[in-house]
Amino acid sequence: MSSDPDLWIALAQLEPQQRAALLLSTLEGYTHPEIGQILGVPAGTVSSWLSRTKERLRVLLGDDAQ
């Protein structure tokens, strides 16, 4: 499992809106439509961002990040 510094470094490498969507989803528990409303994008865009962002984090943090 990755250490906290590794996670923060990986999060810093994400696009700002994708990072915001991830944090709103995982830490705050917002739904995709709610995140879309907050960020001013469709819920489908949020879903795409989250999918790509999670895959990017897997790459950045290694296979054990799943």
PDB file of N, CA and C in Angstrom:
ATOM      1  N   MET A   1       0.845  -1.180   0.000  1.00  0.00           N
ATOM      2  CA  MET A   1       0.000   0.000   0.000  1.00  0.00           C
ATOM      3  C   MET A   1       0.888   1.239   0.000  1.00  0.00           C
ATOM      4  N   SER A   2       0.479   2.278  -0.697  1.00  0.00           N
ATOM      5  CA  SER A   2       1.276   3.489  -0.819  1.00  0.00           C
ATOM      6  C   SER A   2       1.226   4.315   0.451  1.00  0.00           C
ATOM      7  N   SER A   3       2.333   4.993   0.716  1.00  0.00           N
ATOM      8  CA  SER A   3       2.370   5.875   1.884  1.00  0.00           C
ATOM      9  C   SER A   3       1.619   7.163   1.582  1.00  0.00           C
ATOM     10  N   ASP A   4       1.246   7.886   2.618  1.00  0.00           N
ATOM     11  CA  ASP A   4       0.509   9.137   2.439  1.00  0.00           C
ATOM     12  C   ASP A   4       1.238  10.129   1.541  1.00  0.00           C
ATOM     13  N   PRO A   5       2.569  10.322   1.693  1.00  0.00           N
ATOM     14  CA  PRO A   5       3.241  11.253   0.776  1.00  0.00           C
ATOM     15  C   PRO A   5       3.083  10.847  -0.687  1.00  0.00           C
ATOM     16  N   ASP A   6       3.140   9.546  -0.968  1.00  0.00           N
ATOM     17  CA  ASP A   6       2.948   9.083  -2.345  1.00  0.00           C
ATOM     18  C   ASP A   6       1.563   9.447  -2.860  1.00  0.00           C
ATOM     19  N   LEU A   7       0.564   9.294  -2.017  1.00  0.00           N
ATOM     20  CA  LEU A   7      -0.802   9.626  -2.411  1.00  0.00           C
ATOM     21  C   LEU A   7      -0.927  11.111  -2.709  1.00  0.00           C
ATOM     22  N   TRP A   8      -0.378  11.948  -1.843  1.00  0.00           N
ATOM     23  CA  TRP A   8      -0.474  13.396  -2.059  1.00  0.00           C
ATOM     24  C   TRP A   8       0.271  13.828  -3.312  1.00  0.00           C
ATOM     25  N   ILE A   9       1.409  13.215  -3.580  1.00  0.00           N
ATOM     26  CA  ILE A   9       2.154  13.521  -4.804  1.00  0.00           C
ATOM     27  C   ILE A   9       1.328  13.117  -6.021  1.00  0.00           C
ATOM     28  N   ALA A  10       0.711  11.947  -5.969  1.00  0.00           N
ATOM     29  CA  ALA A  10      -0.123  11.481  -7.083  1.00  0.00           C
ATOM     30  C   ALA A  10      -1.326  12.396  -7.277  1.00  0.00           C
ATOM     31  N   LEU A  11      -1.985  12.790  -6.194  1.00  0.00           N
ATOM     32  CA  LEU A  11      -3.138  13.694  -6.303  1.00  0.00           C
ATOM     33  C   LEU A  11      -2.741  15.023  -6.927  1.00  0.00           C
ATOM     34  N   ALA A  12      -1.556  15.507  -6.604  1.00  0.00           N
ATOM     35  CA  ALA A  12      -1.088  16.783  -7.150  1.00  0.00           C
ATOM     36  C   ALA A  12      -0.867  16.710  -8.656  1.00  0.00           C
ATOM     37  N   GLN A  13      -0.681  15.518  -9.186  1.00  0.00           N
ATOM     38  CA  GLN A  13      -0.448  15.351 -10.624  1.00  0.00           C
ATOM     39  C   GLN A  13      -1.738  15.282 -11.439  1.00  0.00           C
ATOM     40  N   LEU A  14      -2.875  15.223 -10.774  1.00  0.00           N
ATOM     41  CA  LEU A  14      -4.161  15.166 -11.470  1.00  0.00           C
ATOM     42  C   LEU A  14      -4.583  16.556 -11.929  1.00  0.00           C
ATOM     43  N   GLU A  15      -5.428  16.588 -12.950  1.00  0.00           N
ATOM     44  CA  GLU A  15      -6.025  17.850 -13.374  1.00  0.00           C
ATOM     45  C   GLU A  15      -6.891  18.382 -12.228  1.00  0.00           C
ATOM     46  N   PRO A  16      -6.927  19.693 -12.022  1.00  0.00           N
ATOM     47  CA  PRO A  16      -7.666  20.252 -10.881  1.00  0.00           C
ATOM     48  C   PRO A  16      -9.133  19.819 -10.800  1.00  0.00           C
ATOM     49  N   GLN A  17      -9.844  19.829 -11.922  1.00  0.00           N
ATOM     50  CA  GLN A  17     -11.256  19.443 -11.873  1.00  0.00           C
ATOM     51  C   GLN A  17     -11.418  17.955 -11.585  1.00  0.00           C
ATOM     52  N   GLN A  18     -10.523  17.148 -12.106  1.00  0.00           N
ATOM     53  CA  GLN A  18     -10.592  15.712 -11.836  1.00  0.00           C
ATOM     54  C   GLN A  18     -10.269  15.422 -10.375  1.00  0.00           C
ATOM     55  N   ARG A  19      -9.297  16.134  -9.830  1.00  0.00           N
ATOM     56  CA  ARG A  19      -8.967  15.979  -8.411  1.00  0.00           C
ATOM     57  C   ARG A  19     -10.147  16.408  -7.545  1.00  0.00           C
ATOM     58  N   ALA A  20     -10.774  17.526  -7.912  1.00  0.00           N
ATOM     59  CA  ALA A  20     -11.936  18.012  -7.157  1.00  0.00           C
ATOM     60  C   ALA A  20     -13.064  16.990  -7.190  1.00  0.00           C
ATOM     61  N   ALA A  21     -13.334  16.429  -8.369  1.00  0.00           N
ATOM     62  CA  ALA A  21     -14.400  15.429  -8.493  1.00  0.00           C
ATOM     63  C   ALA A  21     -14.095  14.212  -7.626  1.00  0.00           C
ATOM     64  N   LEU A  22     -12.857  13.762  -7.643  1.00  0.00           N
ATOM     65  CA  LEU A  22     -12.469  12.601  -6.841  1.00  0.00           C
ATOM     66  C   LEU A  22     -12.651  12.876  -5.348  1.00  0.00           C
ATOM     67  N   LEU A  23     -12.206  14.025  -4.897  1.00  0.00           N
ATOM     68  CA  LEU A  23     -12.311  14.353  -3.474  1.00  0.00           C
ATOM     69  C   LEU A  23     -13.760  14.556  -3.048  1.00  0.00           C
ATOM     70  N   LEU A  24     -14.554  15.194  -3.910  1.00  0.00           N
ATOM     71  CA  LEU A  24     -15.973  15.370  -3.590  1.00  0.00           C
ATOM     72  C   LEU A  24     -16.682  14.022  -3.492  1.00  0.00           C
ATOM     73  N   SER A  25     -16.293  13.099  -4.341  1.00  0.00           N
ATOM     74  CA  SER A  25     -16.915  11.773  -4.342  1.00  0.00           C
ATOM     75  C   SER A  25     -16.458  10.933  -3.154  1.00  0.00           C
ATOM     76  N   THR A  26     -15.155  10.806  -2.987  1.00  0.00           N
ATOM     77  CA  THR A  26     -14.637   9.871  -1.988  1.00  0.00           C
ATOM     78  C   THR A  26     -14.646  10.424  -0.570  1.00  0.00           C
ATOM     79  N   LEU A  27     -14.341  11.691  -0.414  1.00  0.00           N
ATOM     80  CA  LEU A  27     -14.270  12.253   0.940  1.00  0.00           C
ATOM     81  C   LEU A  27     -15.592  12.838   1.414  1.00  0.00           C
ATOM     82  N   GLU A  28     -16.314  13.470   0.494  1.00  0.00           N
ATOM     83  CA  GLU A  28     -17.549  14.154   0.875  1.00  0.00           C
ATOM     84  C   GLU A  28     -18.803  13.331   0.603  1.00  0.00           C
ATOM     85  N   GLY A  29     -18.683  12.299  -0.231  1.00  0.00           N
ATOM     86  CA  GLY A  29     -19.812  11.423  -0.496  1.00  0.00           C
ATOM     87  C   GLY A  29     -20.854  11.963  -1.462  1.00  0.00           C
ATOM     88  N   TYR A  30     -20.488  12.970  -2.251  1.00  0.00           N
ATOM     89  CA  TYR A  30     -21.430  13.512  -3.229  1.00  0.00           C
ATOM     90  C   TYR A  30     -21.657  12.518  -4.365  1.00  0.00           C
ATOM     91  N   THR A  31     -22.844  12.556  -4.952  1.00  0.00           N
ATOM     92  CA  THR A  31     -23.158  11.728  -6.114  1.00  0.00           C
ATOM     93  C   THR A  31     -22.614  12.407  -7.371  1.00  0.00           C
ATOM     94  N   HIS A  32     -22.576  11.660  -8.457  1.00  0.00           N
ATOM     95  CA  HIS A  32     -22.093  12.230  -9.714  1.00  0.00           C
ATOM     96  C   HIS A  32     -22.925  13.438 -10.148  1.00  0.00           C
ATOM     97  N   PRO A  33     -24.269  13.369 -10.097  1.00  0.00           N
ATOM     98  CA  PRO A  33     -25.053  14.558 -10.457  1.00  0.00           C
ATOM     99  C   PRO A  33     -24.764  15.761  -9.545  1.00  0.00           C
ATOM    100  N   GLU A  34     -24.569  15.506  -8.259  1.00  0.00           N
ATOM    101  CA  GLU A  34     -24.263  16.604  -7.333  1.00  0.00           C
ATOM    102  C   GLU A  34     -22.904  17.224  -7.650  1.00  0.00           C
ATOM    103  N   ILE A  35     -21.925  16.391  -7.946  1.00  0.00           N
ATOM    104  CA  ILE A  35     -20.595  16.893  -8.305  1.00  0.00           C
ATOM    105  C   ILE A  35     -20.680  17.686  -9.597  1.00  0.00           C
ATOM    106  N   GLY A  36     -21.446  17.171 -10.557  1.00  0.00           N
ATOM    107  CA  GLY A  36     -21.631  17.892 -11.811  1.00  0.00           C
ATOM    108  C   GLY A  36     -22.216  19.271 -11.591  1.00  0.00           C
ATOM    109  N   GLN A  37     -23.185  19.354 -10.705  1.00  0.00           N
ATOM    110  CA  GLN A  37     -23.798  20.647 -10.409  1.00  0.00           C
ATOM    111  C   GLN A  37     -22.778  21.589  -9.759  1.00  0.00           C
ATOM    112  N   ILE A  38     -22.002  21.078  -8.835  1.00  0.00           N
ATOM    113  CA  ILE A  38     -20.990  21.894  -8.158  1.00  0.00           C
ATOM    114  C   ILE A  38     -19.942  22.396  -9.147  1.00  0.00           C
ATOM    115  N   LEU A  39     -19.495  21.513 -10.053  1.00  0.00           N
ATOM    116  CA  LEU A  39     -18.419  21.862 -10.977  1.00  0.00           C
ATOM    117  C   LEU A  39     -18.917  22.427 -12.305  1.00  0.00           C
ATOM    118  N   GLY A  40     -20.233  22.413 -12.508  1.00  0.00           N
ATOM    119  CA  GLY A  40     -20.801  22.982 -13.724  1.00  0.00           C
ATOM    120  C   GLY A  40     -20.616  22.127 -14.961  1.00  0.00           C
ATOM    121  N   VAL A  41     -20.639  20.808 -14.781  1.00  0.00           N
ATOM    122  CA  VAL A  41     -20.500  19.882 -15.907  1.00  0.00           C
ATOM    123  C   VAL A  41     -21.568  18.799 -15.789  1.00  0.00           C
ATOM    124  N   PRO A  42     -21.881  18.098 -16.892  1.00  0.00           N
ATOM    125  CA  PRO A  42     -22.862  17.009 -16.821  1.00  0.00           C
ATOM    126  C   PRO A  42     -22.367  15.853 -15.944  1.00  0.00           C
ATOM    127  N   ALA A  43     -23.307  15.105 -15.384  1.00  0.00           N
ATOM    128  CA  ALA A  43     -22.973  13.953 -14.541  1.00  0.00           C
ATOM    129  C   ALA A  43     -22.148  12.925 -15.309  1.00  0.00           C
ATOM    130  N   GLY A  44     -22.419  12.777 -16.606  1.00  0.00           N
ATOM    131  CA  GLY A  44     -21.644  11.845 -17.428  1.00  0.00           C
ATOM    132  C   GLY A  44     -20.175  12.228 -17.512  1.00  0.00           C
ATOM    133  N   THR A  45     -19.914  13.524 -17.541  1.00  0.00           N
ATOM    134  CA  THR A  45     -18.532  14.006 -17.544  1.00  0.00           C
ATOM    135  C   THR A  45     -17.854  13.642 -16.234  1.00  0.00           C
ATOM    136  N   VAL A  46     -18.567  13.809 -15.140  1.00  0.00           N
ATOM    137  CA  VAL A  46     -18.033  13.439 -13.826  1.00  0.00           C
ATOM    138  C   VAL A  46     -17.696  11.950 -13.802  1.00  0.00           C
ATOM    139  N   SER A  47     -18.591  11.126 -14.312  1.00  0.00           N
ATOM    140  CA  SER A  47     -18.346   9.678 -14.353  1.00  0.00           C
ATOM    141  C   SER A  47     -17.083   9.357 -15.147  1.00  0.00           C
ATOM    142  N   SER A  48     -16.926  10.002 -16.291  1.00  0.00           N
ATOM    143  CA  SER A  48     -15.735   9.786 -17.120  1.00  0.00           C
ATOM    144  C   SER A  48     -14.475  10.230 -16.391  1.00  0.00           C
ATOM    145  N   TRP A  49     -14.542  11.413 -15.791  1.00  0.00           N
ATOM    146  CA  TRP A  49     -13.386  11.923 -15.040  1.00  0.00           C
ATOM    147  C   TRP A  49     -12.980  10.957 -13.944  1.00  0.00           C
ATOM    148  N   LEU A  50     -13.967  10.483 -13.179  1.00  0.00           N
ATOM    149  CA  LEU A  50     -13.657   9.603 -12.052  1.00  0.00           C
ATOM    150  C   LEU A  50     -13.057   8.283 -12.525  1.00  0.00           C
ATOM    151  N   SER A  51     -13.568   7.754 -13.607  1.00  0.00           N
ATOM    152  CA  SER A  51     -13.022   6.515 -14.154  1.00  0.00           C
ATOM    153  C   SER A  51     -11.569   6.710 -14.580  1.00  0.00           C
ATOM    154  N   ARG A  52     -11.312   7.772 -15.341  1.00  0.00           N
ATOM    155  CA  ARG A  52      -9.945   8.049 -15.802  1.00  0.00           C
ATOM    156  C   ARG A  52      -9.021   8.388 -14.636  1.00  0.00           C
ATOM    157  N   THR A  53      -9.543   9.125 -13.666  1.00  0.00           N
ATOM    158  CA  THR A  53      -8.738   9.526 -12.514  1.00  0.00           C
ATOM    159  C   THR A  53      -8.330   8.320 -11.681  1.00  0.00           C
ATOM    160  N   LYS A  54      -9.245   7.404 -11.454  1.00  0.00           N
ATOM    161  CA  LYS A  54      -8.913   6.201 -10.682  1.00  0.00           C
ATOM    162  C   LYS A  54      -7.875   5.353 -11.410  1.00  0.00           C
ATOM    163  N   GLU A  55      -7.999   5.259 -12.726  1.00  0.00           N
ATOM    164  CA  GLU A  55      -7.008   4.511 -13.500  1.00  0.00           C
ATOM    165  C   GLU A  55      -5.647   5.205 -13.424  1.00  0.00           C
ATOM    166  N   ARG A  56      -5.641   6.520 -13.529  1.00  0.00           N
ATOM    167  CA  ARG A  56      -4.383   7.285 -13.429  1.00  0.00           C
ATOM    168  C   ARG A  56      -3.728   7.063 -12.067  1.00  0.00           C
ATOM    169  N   LEU A  57      -4.513   7.059 -11.003  1.00  0.00           N
ATOM    170  CA  LEU A  57      -3.958   6.825  -9.669  1.00  0.00           C
ATOM    171  C   LEU A  57      -3.386   5.415  -9.547  1.00  0.00           C
ATOM    172  N   ARG A  58      -4.040   4.442 -10.168  1.00  0.00           N
ATOM    173  CA  ARG A  58      -3.506   3.070 -10.155  1.00  0.00           C
ATOM    174  C   ARG A  58      -2.120   3.036 -10.793  1.00  0.00           C
ATOM    175  N   VAL A  59      -1.973   3.759 -11.898  1.00  0.00           N
ATOM    176  CA  VAL A  59      -0.681   3.809 -12.587  1.00  0.00           C
ATOM    177  C   VAL A  59       0.352   4.524 -11.716  1.00  0.00           C
ATOM    178  N   LEU A  60      -0.025   5.668 -11.166  1.00  0.00           N
ATOM    179  CA  LEU A  60       0.917   6.460 -10.376  1.00  0.00           C
ATOM    180  C   LEU A  60       1.324   5.774  -9.077  1.00  0.00           C
ATOM    181  N   LEU A  61       0.393   5.060  -8.464  1.00  0.00           N
ATOM    182  CA  LEU A  61       0.661   4.451  -7.159  1.00  0.00           C
ATOM    183  C   LEU A  61       1.070   2.983  -7.249  1.00  0.00           C
ATOM    184  N   GLY A  62       0.940   2.403  -8.424  1.00  0.00           N
ATOM    185  CA  GLY A  62       1.279   0.994  -8.585  1.00  0.00           C
ATOM    186  C   GLY A  62       0.051   0.121  -8.452  1.00  0.00           C
ATOM    187  N   ASP A  63       0.203  -1.143  -8.779  1.00  0.00           N
ATOM    188  CA  ASP A  63      -0.912  -2.091  -8.798  1.00  0.00           C
ATOM    189  C   ASP A  63      -1.580  -2.278  -7.453  1.00  0.00           C
ATOM    190  N   ASP A  64      -0.872  -2.044  -6.359  1.00  0.00           N
ATOM    191  CA  ASP A  64      -1.455  -2.270  -5.034  1.00  0.00           C
ATOM    192  C   ASP A  64      -2.467  -1.209  -4.641  1.00  0.00           C
ATOM    193  N   ALA A  65      -2.673  -0.186  -5.488  1.00  0.00           N
ATOM    194  CA  ALA A  65      -3.625   0.891  -5.188  1.00  0.00           C
ATOM    195  C   ALA A  65      -5.060   0.490  -5.482  1.00  0.00           C
ATOM    196  N   GLN A  66      -5.281  -0.673  -6.062  1.00  0.00           N
ATOM    197  CA  GLN A  66      -6.629  -1.095  -6.402  1.00  0.00           C
ATOM    198  C   GLN A  66      -7.358  -1.408  -5.145  1.00  0.00           C
TER     199      GLN A  66
END
